[in-house]
Coordinates of C-alpha atoms (C1' of nucleotides) in Angstrom, one line a residue:
Chain Q
M658 CA 143.4 73.9 92.2
L659 CA 144.2 75.8 95.4
E660 CA 145.4 73.3 98.2
R661 CA 143.1 73.2 101.4
S662 CA 145.4 72.3 104.1
E663 CA 143.8 71.4 107.6
L664 CA 144.9 74.8 108.8
I665 CA 143.0 76.6 105.9
Q666 CA 140.0 74.4 106.2
N667 CA 139.7 75.2 109.8
R668 CA 139.5 78.7 108.9
Y669 CA 137.1 78.2 106.4
N670 CA 134.8 76.5 108.8
K671 CA 134.9 79.7 111.0
V672 CA 133.8 81.7 108.0
D673 CA 130.9 79.2 107.8
A674 CA 130.1 79.5 111.4
L675 CA 130.1 83.3 111.3
R676 CA 127.7 83.3 108.4
Q677 CA 125.3 80.9 110.4
K678 CA 125.3 83.4 113.1
G679 CA 124.4 86.1 110.7
I680 CA 127.8 87.7 110.8
N681 CA 129.4 88.8 107.5
P682 CA 133.0 88.1 107.8
Y683 CA 134.0 90.2 104.8
I684 CA 132.2 93.6 105.7
N685 CA 131.6 96.3 103.2
R686 CA 133.0 99.4 104.8
F687 CA 134.7 100.5 108.1
D688 CA 135.6 104.1 109.1
P689 CA 138.9 104.3 111.3
T690 CA 139.5 107.5 112.9
H691 CA 143.2 107.1 113.5
S692 CA 146.2 105.5 111.8
S693 CA 148.5 103.5 114.1
Q694 CA 151.3 106.3 113.1
S695 CA 148.8 109.1 114.2
I696 CA 148.2 107.5 117.4
L697 CA 152.0 107.1 118.2
D698 CA 152.6 110.6 117.2
N699 CA 149.8 112.2 119.4
A700 CA 150.1 109.3 122.3
D701 CA 150.4 111.8 125.3
A702 CA 147.4 113.8 124.4
L703 CA 145.3 110.8 123.5
I704 CA 146.1 109.3 126.8
T705 CA 145.4 112.3 128.9
S706 CA 142.3 113.0 127.1
E707 CA 141.0 109.1 126.9
Q708 CA 139.6 110.2 123.5
K709 CA 138.0 107.1 121.6
V710 CA 140.1 106.1 118.7
V711 CA 139.1 103.5 116.0
I712 CA 141.9 101.8 114.2
A713 CA 141.7 99.2 111.4
G714 CA 144.3 96.6 110.3
R715 CA 145.8 93.3 110.1
V716 CA 146.3 91.1 113.4
L717 CA 149.9 90.0 113.7
T718 CA 151.5 88.2 116.7
I719 CA 148.9 87.4 119.4
R720 CA 150.1 86.9 123.1
S721 CA 147.2 85.4 124.8
F722 CA 146.4 84.4 128.3
G723 CA 143.0 83.3 129.3
K724 CA 141.1 86.4 129.9
A725 CA 143.5 88.9 128.3
A726 CA 145.8 89.3 125.3
F727 CA 148.1 91.7 123.5
F728 CA 148.5 91.7 119.9
H729 CA 149.9 94.1 117.3
V730 CA 147.8 95.4 114.6
M731 CA 149.5 96.4 111.1
D732 CA 147.8 99.4 109.1
G733 CA 149.4 101.3 106.2
S734 CA 151.3 103.6 108.4
G735 CA 152.9 100.9 110.6
K736 CA 151.8 98.8 113.7
I737 CA 150.5 99.4 117.0
Q738 CA 149.8 97.1 119.9
A739 CA 146.2 96.5 121.2
F740 CA 145.2 95.1 124.4
I741 CA 142.1 92.9 124.8
K742 CA 140.7 92.3 128.4
S743 CA 137.6 90.4 129.4
G744 CA 135.1 92.7 131.0
M745 CA 136.4 95.8 129.1
L746 CA 134.2 95.1 126.0
P747 CA 130.9 93.3 125.2
D748 CA 131.2 89.5 125.9
E749 CA 130.3 88.8 122.2
D750 CA 133.4 90.8 121.1
F751 CA 135.5 88.8 123.6
A752 CA 134.1 85.5 122.4
L753 CA 134.9 86.6 118.8
F754 CA 138.4 87.1 120.0
K755 CA 138.6 83.9 121.7
E756 CA 136.7 81.6 119.3
I757 CA 137.3 83.0 115.8
L758 CA 140.2 85.4 115.5
D759 CA 143.2 84.2 114.0
S760 CA 146.6 86.1 113.4
G761 CA 146.2 87.3 109.8
D762 CA 142.6 88.6 110.3
I763 CA 141.7 92.1 109.5
V764 CA 140.0 93.9 112.4
G765 CA 138.9 97.1 113.5
I766 CA 139.2 98.2 117.1
E767 CA 137.5 101.0 119.0
G768 CA 139.1 101.9 122.4
I769 CA 141.2 104.2 124.3
V770 CA 145.1 104.7 124.2
F771 CA 147.1 103.8 127.2
R772 CA 150.7 103.0 128.0
T773 CA 151.6 99.4 129.5
K774 CA 153.7 99.1 132.3
T775 CA 156.7 98.4 130.0
G776 CA 155.7 101.5 128.4
E777 CA 154.5 100.6 125.1
I778 CA 151.6 102.7 123.6
T779 CA 148.6 100.5 123.2
V780 CA 145.1 100.7 122.4
L781 CA 142.7 99.2 125.0
A782 CA 139.9 97.3 123.0
Q783 CA 136.3 98.5 124.1
R784 CA 135.0 97.1 120.7
L785 CA 136.4 94.5 118.3
F786 CA 135.0 94.1 114.9
L787 CA 136.1 91.7 112.5
L788 CA 136.3 93.2 109.0
T789 CA 137.9 90.5 107.1
K790 CA 138.6 86.8 107.8
S791 CA 141.8 85.5 106.5
V792 CA 141.8 81.8 105.8
R793 CA 145.6 81.2 104.9
P794 CA 148.0 81.2 107.7
L795 CA 150.9 83.8 107.9
P796 CA 154.4 82.6 107.6
E797 CA 156.2 82.1 110.9
K798 CA 156.4 85.4 113.2
W799 CA 160.0 85.2 113.9
H800 CA 161.7 84.0 110.6
G801 CA 159.1 85.4 108.4
L802 CA 159.2 84.4 104.7
R803 CA 162.6 83.8 103.4
D804 CA 162.1 81.6 100.1
T805 CA 162.9 84.0 97.5
D806 CA 160.7 82.3 94.9
K807 CA 157.7 82.5 97.2
R808 CA 158.6 86.0 98.3
Y809 CA 158.5 87.3 94.3
R810 CA 155.5 85.1 93.6
Q811 CA 153.4 86.0 96.6
R812 CA 154.8 89.4 97.2
Y813 CA 151.5 90.2 99.1
V814 CA 152.8 87.9 101.8
D815 CA 156.3 89.4 101.7
L816 CA 154.8 92.7 102.2
I817 CA 152.7 91.7 105.2
V818 CA 155.7 90.1 107.0
N819 CA 158.8 91.8 105.8
E820 CA 158.7 95.4 107.0
D821 CA 161.8 96.3 105.1
V822 CA 160.3 95.0 101.9
H823 CA 157.3 97.5 102.6
K824 CA 159.8 100.2 103.1
T825 CA 161.6 99.7 99.9
F826 CA 158.6 100.0 97.8
E827 CA 157.6 103.1 99.7
T828 CA 161.0 104.4 98.9
R829 CA 160.7 103.5 95.2
S830 CA 157.4 105.3 95.0
R831 CA 158.7 108.4 96.6
I832 CA 161.6 108.3 94.2
I833 CA 159.2 108.4 91.3
S834 CA 157.2 111.1 92.6
S835 CA 160.0 113.4 93.5
C836 CA 161.5 112.7 90.2
R837 CA 158.1 113.9 88.5
R838 CA 158.0 117.0 91.0
Y839 CA 161.3 118.0 89.9
L840 CA 160.6 117.9 86.3
D841 CA 157.3 119.5 86.5
E842 CA 158.5 122.4 88.6
R843 CA 161.2 123.0 85.8
G844 CA 158.7 123.0 83.0
Y845 CA 158.9 119.7 81.7
M846 CA 155.8 118.2 80.4
E847 CA 154.9 114.4 81.0
V848 CA 153.8 112.6 77.9
E849 CA 152.8 109.0 77.0
T850 CA 154.0 107.4 73.8
P851 CA 153.1 104.2 72.2
M852 CA 154.3 101.0 74.2
M853 CA 153.1 98.8 71.0
Q854 CA 155.2 100.2 68.1
P855 CA 155.0 98.8 64.4
I856 CA 158.8 99.6 64.1
Y857 CA 161.0 99.5 67.4
G858 CA 163.9 101.8 67.9
G859 CA 165.7 103.9 70.2
A860 CA 168.1 101.3 71.8
L861 CA 170.2 98.4 70.7
A862 CA 168.2 95.4 72.0
R863 CA 165.9 92.6 70.9
P864 CA 162.1 93.1 71.2
F865 CA 159.1 91.3 72.3
V866 CA 156.7 90.8 69.7
T867 CA 152.8 90.7 70.0
H868 CA 150.0 90.7 67.5
H869 CA 147.0 92.9 66.7
N870 CA 144.1 90.7 65.6
T871 CA 141.8 93.1 63.8
L872 CA 144.7 94.7 62.1
D873 CA 146.2 91.5 61.5
M874 CA 149.7 92.8 62.1
D875 CA 152.6 92.3 64.6
L876 CA 153.6 94.8 67.0
F877 CA 156.7 95.3 69.2
L878 CA 156.6 96.2 72.8
R879 CA 159.1 99.2 72.9
I880 CA 162.5 98.9 73.8
A881 CA 162.6 102.9 74.3
P882 CA 160.3 105.7 73.6
E883 CA 163.1 107.8 72.1
L884 CA 162.2 108.1 68.6
Y885 CA 158.6 109.1 69.7
L886 CA 159.8 111.7 72.2
K887 CA 161.9 113.4 69.6
R888 CA 159.0 113.5 67.1
L889 CA 157.3 115.8 69.8
L890 CA 160.3 118.1 69.8
V891 CA 159.8 118.4 66.0
G892 CA 156.1 119.2 66.9
G893 CA 157.1 122.2 69.0
F894 CA 157.3 120.8 72.7
E895 CA 160.6 121.8 74.1
K896 CA 160.7 119.9 77.3
V897 CA 159.3 116.7 77.4
Y898 CA 159.6 113.4 79.6
E899 CA 158.2 109.9 80.1
I900 CA 158.5 107.6 83.0
N901 CA 157.2 104.2 81.9
R902 CA 158.3 100.7 81.0
N903 CA 160.5 99.3 78.4
F904 CA 160.7 95.9 77.5
R905 CA 163.8 93.9 76.2
N906 CA 164.1 90.4 75.2
E907 CA 167.3 89.5 76.8
G908 CA 168.6 87.8 79.7
I909 CA 167.6 88.1 83.2
S910 CA 170.2 88.8 85.8
I911 CA 170.5 90.4 89.1
R912 CA 170.5 93.8 87.3
H913 CA 168.0 93.1 84.5
N914 CA 164.3 92.4 84.4
P915 CA 162.6 92.0 80.9
E916 CA 160.4 95.1 81.8
F917 CA 161.9 97.9 83.5
T918 CA 161.2 101.5 84.4
M919 CA 163.0 104.4 82.6
L920 CA 162.8 108.1 82.7
E921 CA 163.5 109.5 79.3
L922 CA 163.6 113.2 78.9
Y923 CA 164.4 115.8 76.0
T924 CA 165.3 119.4 76.2
A925 CA 165.4 121.5 73.3
Y926 CA 168.6 123.6 72.5
W927 CA 170.6 121.8 75.0
D928 CA 173.6 119.5 74.6
Y929 CA 174.8 116.5 76.5
K930 CA 176.7 118.8 78.8
N931 CA 173.5 120.5 80.1
T932 CA 171.8 117.3 80.5
A933 CA 174.5 116.1 82.8
E934 CA 174.2 119.2 85.0
L935 CA 170.5 118.7 85.2
L936 CA 170.8 114.7 86.1
E937 CA 173.4 115.5 88.7
E938 CA 171.3 118.2 90.4
M939 CA 168.1 116.0 89.7
I940 CA 169.5 112.8 91.5
R941 CA 170.8 114.7 94.5
T942 CA 167.4 116.4 94.8
I943 CA 165.7 113.4 94.8
A944 CA 168.0 111.8 97.4
Q945 CA 167.7 114.9 99.8
D946 CA 163.8 114.4 99.1
V947 CA 163.6 110.7 99.6
L948 CA 166.5 109.9 102.1
G949 CA 166.9 113.2 103.8
D950 CA 170.5 113.1 103.0
T951 CA 172.9 113.3 100.0
K952 CA 175.1 110.4 101.2
F953 CA 174.1 106.9 101.5
I954 CA 175.3 103.3 101.8
Y955 CA 175.0 101.2 98.9
Q956 CA 176.3 97.4 99.2
G957 CA 178.8 98.8 101.8
D958 CA 180.1 101.6 100.1
E959 CA 179.2 105.1 101.1
I960 CA 178.2 107.1 97.9
D961 CA 178.5 110.8 98.2
L962 CA 176.0 112.8 95.8
A963 CA 177.3 116.1 96.9
P964 CA 181.2 116.2 96.7
A965 CA 182.9 119.4 96.9
N966 CA 183.8 119.6 93.1
G967 CA 180.6 118.1 91.8
W968 CA 180.5 114.8 90.2
K969 CA 183.5 113.4 88.3
R970 CA 183.4 113.8 84.5
L971 CA 185.9 111.7 82.6
T972 CA 186.0 110.6 79.0
M973 CA 186.1 106.8 78.4
L974 CA 189.6 106.9 77.4
E975 CA 190.8 109.0 80.5
A976 CA 188.7 106.4 82.7
I977 CA 190.8 103.6 81.1
K978 CA 194.0 105.4 81.4
A979 CA 193.4 106.2 85.2
E980 CA 192.2 102.6 85.9
T981 CA 194.6 100.6 83.5
G982 CA 197.5 102.9 82.5
H983 CA 196.8 102.3 78.8
D984 CA 196.8 105.2 76.7
L985 CA 194.2 104.5 73.8
H986 CA 192.8 106.4 70.9
W987 CA 189.7 105.8 68.7
D988 CA 191.6 106.1 65.7
E989 CA 194.0 103.3 66.5
P990 CA 193.7 100.2 64.3
A991 CA 191.8 97.2 66.1
N992 CA 195.1 95.2 65.8
A993 CA 197.2 97.6 67.6
I994 CA 194.7 98.0 70.4
R995 CA 194.2 94.2 70.5
L996 CA 198.1 94.0 71.1
K997 CA 198.0 96.3 74.1
I998 CA 194.9 95.1 75.9
G999 CA 193.7 91.8 74.4
H1000 CA 195.3 90.0 77.4
L1001 CA 193.3 92.1 79.7
I1002 CA 189.9 91.2 78.2
E1003 CA 188.1 87.9 78.8
A1004 CA 185.9 86.8 75.9
P1005 CA 184.8 83.3 74.8
E1006 CA 187.1 81.5 72.5
G1007 CA 188.6 83.7 69.7
K1008 CA 185.8 86.2 70.0
V1009 CA 188.5 89.0 70.9
K1010 CA 189.8 88.6 67.4
D1011 CA 186.7 89.7 65.9
L1012 CA 186.4 92.8 67.7
S1013 CA 186.6 96.1 66.3
A1014 CA 188.8 98.9 67.8
A1015 CA 185.5 100.5 69.3
D1016 CA 184.4 97.2 70.6
L1017 CA 187.7 96.4 72.2
I1018 CA 187.9 99.7 74.1
I1019 CA 184.3 99.5 75.3
E1020 CA 184.9 95.8 76.5
L1021 CA 187.9 96.8 78.4
F1022 CA 186.2 99.7 80.0
E1023 CA 183.1 97.4 80.9
Q1024 CA 185.3 94.7 82.5
K1025 CA 188.2 96.8 84.3
V1026 CA 186.7 100.2 84.7
E1027 CA 183.1 99.8 85.5
P1028 CA 183.5 97.6 88.5
A1029 CA 185.7 100.5 90.1
L1030 CA 182.9 103.2 89.6
I1031 CA 181.3 103.4 93.0
Q1032 CA 181.0 107.5 93.4
P1033 CA 178.9 109.1 90.8
T1034 CA 180.9 109.5 87.4
F1035 CA 180.0 110.6 84.1
I1036 CA 181.6 108.6 81.3
M1037 CA 181.8 111.2 78.6
E1038 CA 182.4 110.6 74.8
F1039 CA 181.4 107.2 73.3
P1040 CA 182.5 105.8 69.8
K1041 CA 180.3 107.2 67.2
S1042 CA 180.0 103.8 65.5
K1043 CA 178.0 102.4 68.9
S1044 CA 175.8 105.6 69.1
P1045 CA 173.5 105.7 66.0
L1046 CA 171.2 108.3 67.3
A1047 CA 173.8 110.7 68.7
K1048 CA 175.4 113.8 67.4
T1049 CA 179.1 113.8 66.5
K1050 CA 181.6 115.9 68.3
P1051 CA 182.5 118.7 66.2
D1052 CA 186.2 118.3 66.7
D1053 CA 186.6 114.6 66.5
P1054 CA 184.6 112.8 63.9
L1055 CA 185.0 109.3 65.6
V1056 CA 183.2 110.4 69.0
A1057 CA 179.7 110.9 69.8
E1058 CA 178.6 113.7 72.2
R1059 CA 177.2 111.1 74.9
F1060 CA 177.7 110.2 78.4
E1061 CA 176.8 107.3 80.8
L1062 CA 176.4 107.9 84.5
F1063 CA 177.8 105.1 86.8
M1064 CA 177.4 104.6 90.4
G1065 CA 177.7 102.0 92.9
K1066 CA 179.2 99.7 89.8
L1067 CA 175.8 100.1 88.2
E1068 CA 175.1 101.9 85.1
I1069 CA 172.3 104.5 85.8
A1070 CA 171.9 106.7 83.0
N1071 CA 172.6 107.3 79.3
A1072 CA 172.3 110.6 77.4
Y1073 CA 173.6 112.4 74.3
S1074 CA 173.2 115.3 72.0
E1075 CA 170.5 114.2 69.6
L1076 CA 171.3 113.7 65.9
N1077 CA 169.2 116.1 64.0
D1078 CA 170.6 115.8 60.5
P1079 CA 168.1 113.8 58.6
A1080 CA 170.6 112.8 55.8
E1081 CA 173.1 111.6 58.4
Q1082 CA 170.6 109.8 60.3
L1083 CA 169.3 107.9 57.4
L1084 CA 173.0 106.8 56.8
R1085 CA 173.3 105.7 60.3
F1086 CA 170.1 103.7 60.0
Q1087 CA 171.3 102.1 56.9
E1088 CA 174.5 101.0 58.5
Q1089 CA 172.3 99.4 61.1
A1090 CA 170.3 97.6 58.5
R1091 CA 173.6 96.3 57.1
R1092 CA 174.4 95.0 60.6
R1093 CA 171.2 93.5 60.8
A1094 CA 171.4 91.8 57.5
A1095 CA 174.8 90.5 58.7
G1096 CA 173.2 88.9 61.7
D1097 CA 173.3 91.4 64.6
S1098 CA 169.7 90.8 66.1
E1099 CA 170.2 94.1 68.2
A1100 CA 170.9 96.4 65.4
M1101 CA 168.2 99.0 64.6
C1102 CA 165.5 99.0 61.9
I1103 CA 165.2 101.9 59.5
D1104 CA 162.5 104.2 60.5
E1105 CA 161.7 106.2 57.7
D1106 CA 158.9 108.3 59.4
Y1107 CA 161.5 109.3 62.1
V1108 CA 163.7 110.5 59.4
R1109 CA 160.8 112.3 57.8
A1110 CA 160.2 114.0 61.0
L1111 CA 163.8 115.0 61.2
E1112 CA 163.3 116.5 57.6
H1113 CA 160.8 118.9 59.1
G1114 CA 163.7 120.1 61.4
M1115 CA 164.1 119.1 65.1
P1116 CA 165.8 121.7 67.3
P1117 CA 169.2 120.9 68.7
A1118 CA 168.4 119.0 71.8
S1119 CA 169.7 116.7 74.4
G1120 CA 168.0 113.5 75.6
L1121 CA 168.5 111.4 78.7
G1122 CA 167.4 108.1 79.9
V1123 CA 167.5 107.1 83.5
G1124 CA 167.0 103.4 84.8
M1125 CA 164.8 104.0 87.6
D1126 CA 164.8 100.7 88.9
R1127 CA 168.6 101.1 89.2
V1128 CA 168.0 104.4 91.1
A1129 CA 165.7 102.5 93.4
M1130 CA 168.2 99.9 94.0
L1131 CA 170.9 102.5 95.0
F1132 CA 168.4 104.4 97.4
T1133 CA 167.1 101.0 99.0
D1134 CA 170.5 99.3 99.3
S1135 CA 169.1 96.5 97.1
Y1136 CA 171.5 93.9 95.6
S1137 CA 168.8 92.6 93.1
V1138 CA 166.6 94.4 90.6
R1139 CA 164.0 92.0 91.8
D1140 CA 163.9 93.4 95.1
V1141 CA 162.7 97.0 93.8
I1142 CA 160.3 95.4 91.2
L1143 CA 156.9 94.4 92.8
F1144 CA 156.2 91.6 90.7
P1145 CA 159.4 90.8 88.7
T1146 CA 159.2 88.4 85.6
L1147 CA 159.1 84.8 86.5
R1148 CA 158.4 81.6 85.0
P1149 CA 154.6 80.5 85.5
E1150 CA 154.0 78.7 88.7
T1151 CA 153.7 74.9 87.7
G1152 CA 154.1 71.8 89.6
Q1153 CA 154.6 69.7 86.4
P1154 CA 157.3 69.9 83.7
S1155 CA 156.2 71.9 80.8
S1156 CA 154.4 69.6 78.2
D1157 CA 154.7 71.8 75.2
E1158 CA 157.9 70.6 73.8
A1159 CA 156.5 70.5 70.4
E1160 CA 157.0 74.4 70.6
D1161 CA 160.7 74.2 71.2
E1162 CA 162.7 74.6 68.3
Chain W
rG267 C1' 172.0 78.4 77.2
rG268 C1' 176.8 76.4 80.7
rG269 C1' 178.9 75.6 85.6
rC270 C1' 177.7 75.1 90.9
rG271 C1' 174.2 74.8 94.9
rU272 C1' 169.2 74.4 97.0
rG273 C1' 164.0 72.0 97.3
rU274 C1' 161.9 67.6 103.8
rA275 C1' 154.8 70.0 107.8
rG276 C1' 151.3 76.1 106.7
rC277 C1' 156.5 79.0 107.8
rU278 C1' 162.0 78.5 109.4
rC279 C1' 165.1 74.4 109.4
rA280 C1' 167.4 69.4 111.3
rG281 C1' 167.9 64.6 109.5
rC282 C1' 169.1 60.3 106.2
rC283 C1' 177.1 55.1 106.5
rG284 C1' 169.8 53.0 102.4
rG285 C1' 165.4 50.1 106.8
rU286 C1' 158.9 54.7 104.6
rA287 C1' 160.9 61.2 109.2
rG288 C1' 162.1 65.3 113.5
rA289 C1' 162.3 70.2 116.2
rG290 C1' 160.6 75.4 116.9
rC291 C1' 156.7 78.3 115.4
rA292 C1' 151.6 78.2 113.5
rG293 C1' 147.2 75.0 114.5
rC294 C1' 144.1 72.2 117.9
rG295 C1' 142.7 70.8 123.6
rG296 C1' 143.9 72.4 128.6
rC297 C1' 146.0 76.1 132.6
rC298 C1' 146.6 81.4 132.6
rU299 C1' 143.7 89.1 133.4
rU300 C1' 150.5 93.8 131.5
rU301 C1' 152.6 90.4 127.1
rU302 C1' 156.6 91.5 123.3
rA303 C1' 159.4 84.9 119.7
rA304 C1' 154.5 85.2 126.5
rG305 C1' 154.7 80.5 129.6
rC306 C1' 153.6 75.5 131.0
rC307 C1' 150.9 70.4 129.9
rG308 C1' 149.0 67.6 126.0
rU309 C1' 148.2 66.8 120.5
rU310 C1' 147.2 67.0 115.1
rG311 C1' 149.7 67.6 110.6
rG312 C1' 154.3 65.0 105.5
rU313 C1' 153.1 61.0 98.1
rC314 C1' 160.8 64.2 101.9
rG315 C1' 160.1 69.0 94.2
rC316 C1' 158.4 65.4 89.9
rA317 C1' 159.4 61.0 87.0
rG318 C1' 162.2 56.9 86.3
rG319 C1' 166.7 53.3 87.7
rU320 C1' 169.7 50.3 91.3
rU321 C1' 168.0 47.6 95.7
rC322 C1' 164.9 42.8 99.5
rG323 C1' 164.0 48.0 100.6
rA324 C1' 165.1 54.9 98.5
rU325 C1' 163.8 60.8 101.6
rU326 C1' 168.8 59.0 101.5
rC327 C1' 172.6 56.5 96.0
rC328 C1' 172.1 57.2 90.3
rU329 C1' 169.7 59.5 85.8
rG330 C1' 166.2 62.9 83.5
rC331 C1' 162.8 66.8 84.2
rC332 C1' 160.8 71.2 87.2
rA333 C1' 161.6 75.4 90.1
rC334 C1' 164.7 78.9 92.6
rG335 C1' 169.3 81.2 94.1
rC336 C1' 174.7 82.2 92.8
rU337 C1' 178.0 82.5 88.6
rC338 C1' 179.5 82.7 83.3
rA339 C1' 177.7 83.8 78.6
rC340 C1' 174.3 87.6 76.4
rC341 C1' 173.0 92.4 77.7
rA342 C1' 170.7 97.7 80.1

RNA sequence: GGGCGUGUAGCUCAGCCGGUAGAGCAGCGGCCUUUUAAGCCGUUGGUCGCAGGUUCGAUUCCUGCCACGCUCACCA
């Protein structure tokens, strides 16, 4: 039940009053001739020509004195000041303003453009139309809406009153379209693969489960589209991509939302090094497109997307050596590695003891190197044991041809040369299945149809996954992923403690 | 899931050595025909997150719960 405070009730009373006078407070259509921005852009011409303009938008702050008032009107392009003065418009329009209009209402204004004595471009109202009555008061005009919970739950209010939030989501949208444009221009085809999958795969993560009633079967929300996209390479498409949501049933944090947007793209006949080149150029192009620059500030650090010698490329072991001084190798026994670096790794009681050599090295990398990666850096070569869908490096059987891209201390992308040997893929799946059986809930399931597809022959190829939310965080200088997701996942809004304790296990 | 913090009017926030609450903005009533958080005068509005406990008395102290933030764990 929605609350009806006195403030809201007063406004509902105005709605009733309008209806009694035969005025519809929620009209069906209105035809503005100008956006606020187009008036500001062409102000001089509009002022001298005294051309009639019609604008529409939401009334923000009203500064009223008796027989005249100023207020700002916000539309999709920005905002512009309006001036209303008794005698300059029909009496009933002025009465509408005095008696009915509240800040938050959506109005149409017909008038001419002029400059106030303080120089602000302003529309002088010759007609005022109420288009939509708002019955709920806006947050305070000076401090706005600060409560983060309310900002996320009632994003519509956040977007009305916080201009920078509006801008952030415009930027996000432009990042996505710029990305599509970049790929479309290079012959990539956008496809849509299943979000509901009978067997989930393509990443190491726990899924959400849903149920189809008629088929009476469980389906998993995808954790990645990877295995479907590679089936399309088998089918003969050579350049495919998908930008869409993935769902991972894991913790929520400042960098993680349960549903998040990934770009995945696959290119036949390429290896991971080709993909790195494409990614570097693509991100730089998007930045130029969206920000107008290849340098930007993220959380106080200037990030340069166009350094003289291109983005840094280091193997994980090189990066560890540069940052910690330790010279490690994938073929060293876990005990030897533990002796060297065990003291550098923070892990809960005794857990370090159980880590494999690859685990220890990755752990060290994540804890000590990742937080230092501010400028765009490709970390090349990952342990094969952690990359069950990637091709092995020909001259190093323990290493997968894989890279991850880091920037602003964030992991942005992951890519590899795709494993296309069906027999080896089956072996890797079987190893994953053993880990699953041993209790690793994030290990992969065996996807027999995927192996069957590989048996038909998948061309050599390289694939890439880019966390688009993370890119949006970078380009909008957002600290939290929730600030670049319009409606982040939240607990349901309730005033009462949850009553279904019976469902807790 | 653990730790720390926050929750008071529509919004932004004070306050509370325990005696049932204040400001600014918004609203309402006045004055006001170039304002920019307009101004001036007056005024309405609160189960102080929820539920218990201690107490003569709880918004304040204690416990539990709920929500949010930070952080650790997990992870991407």
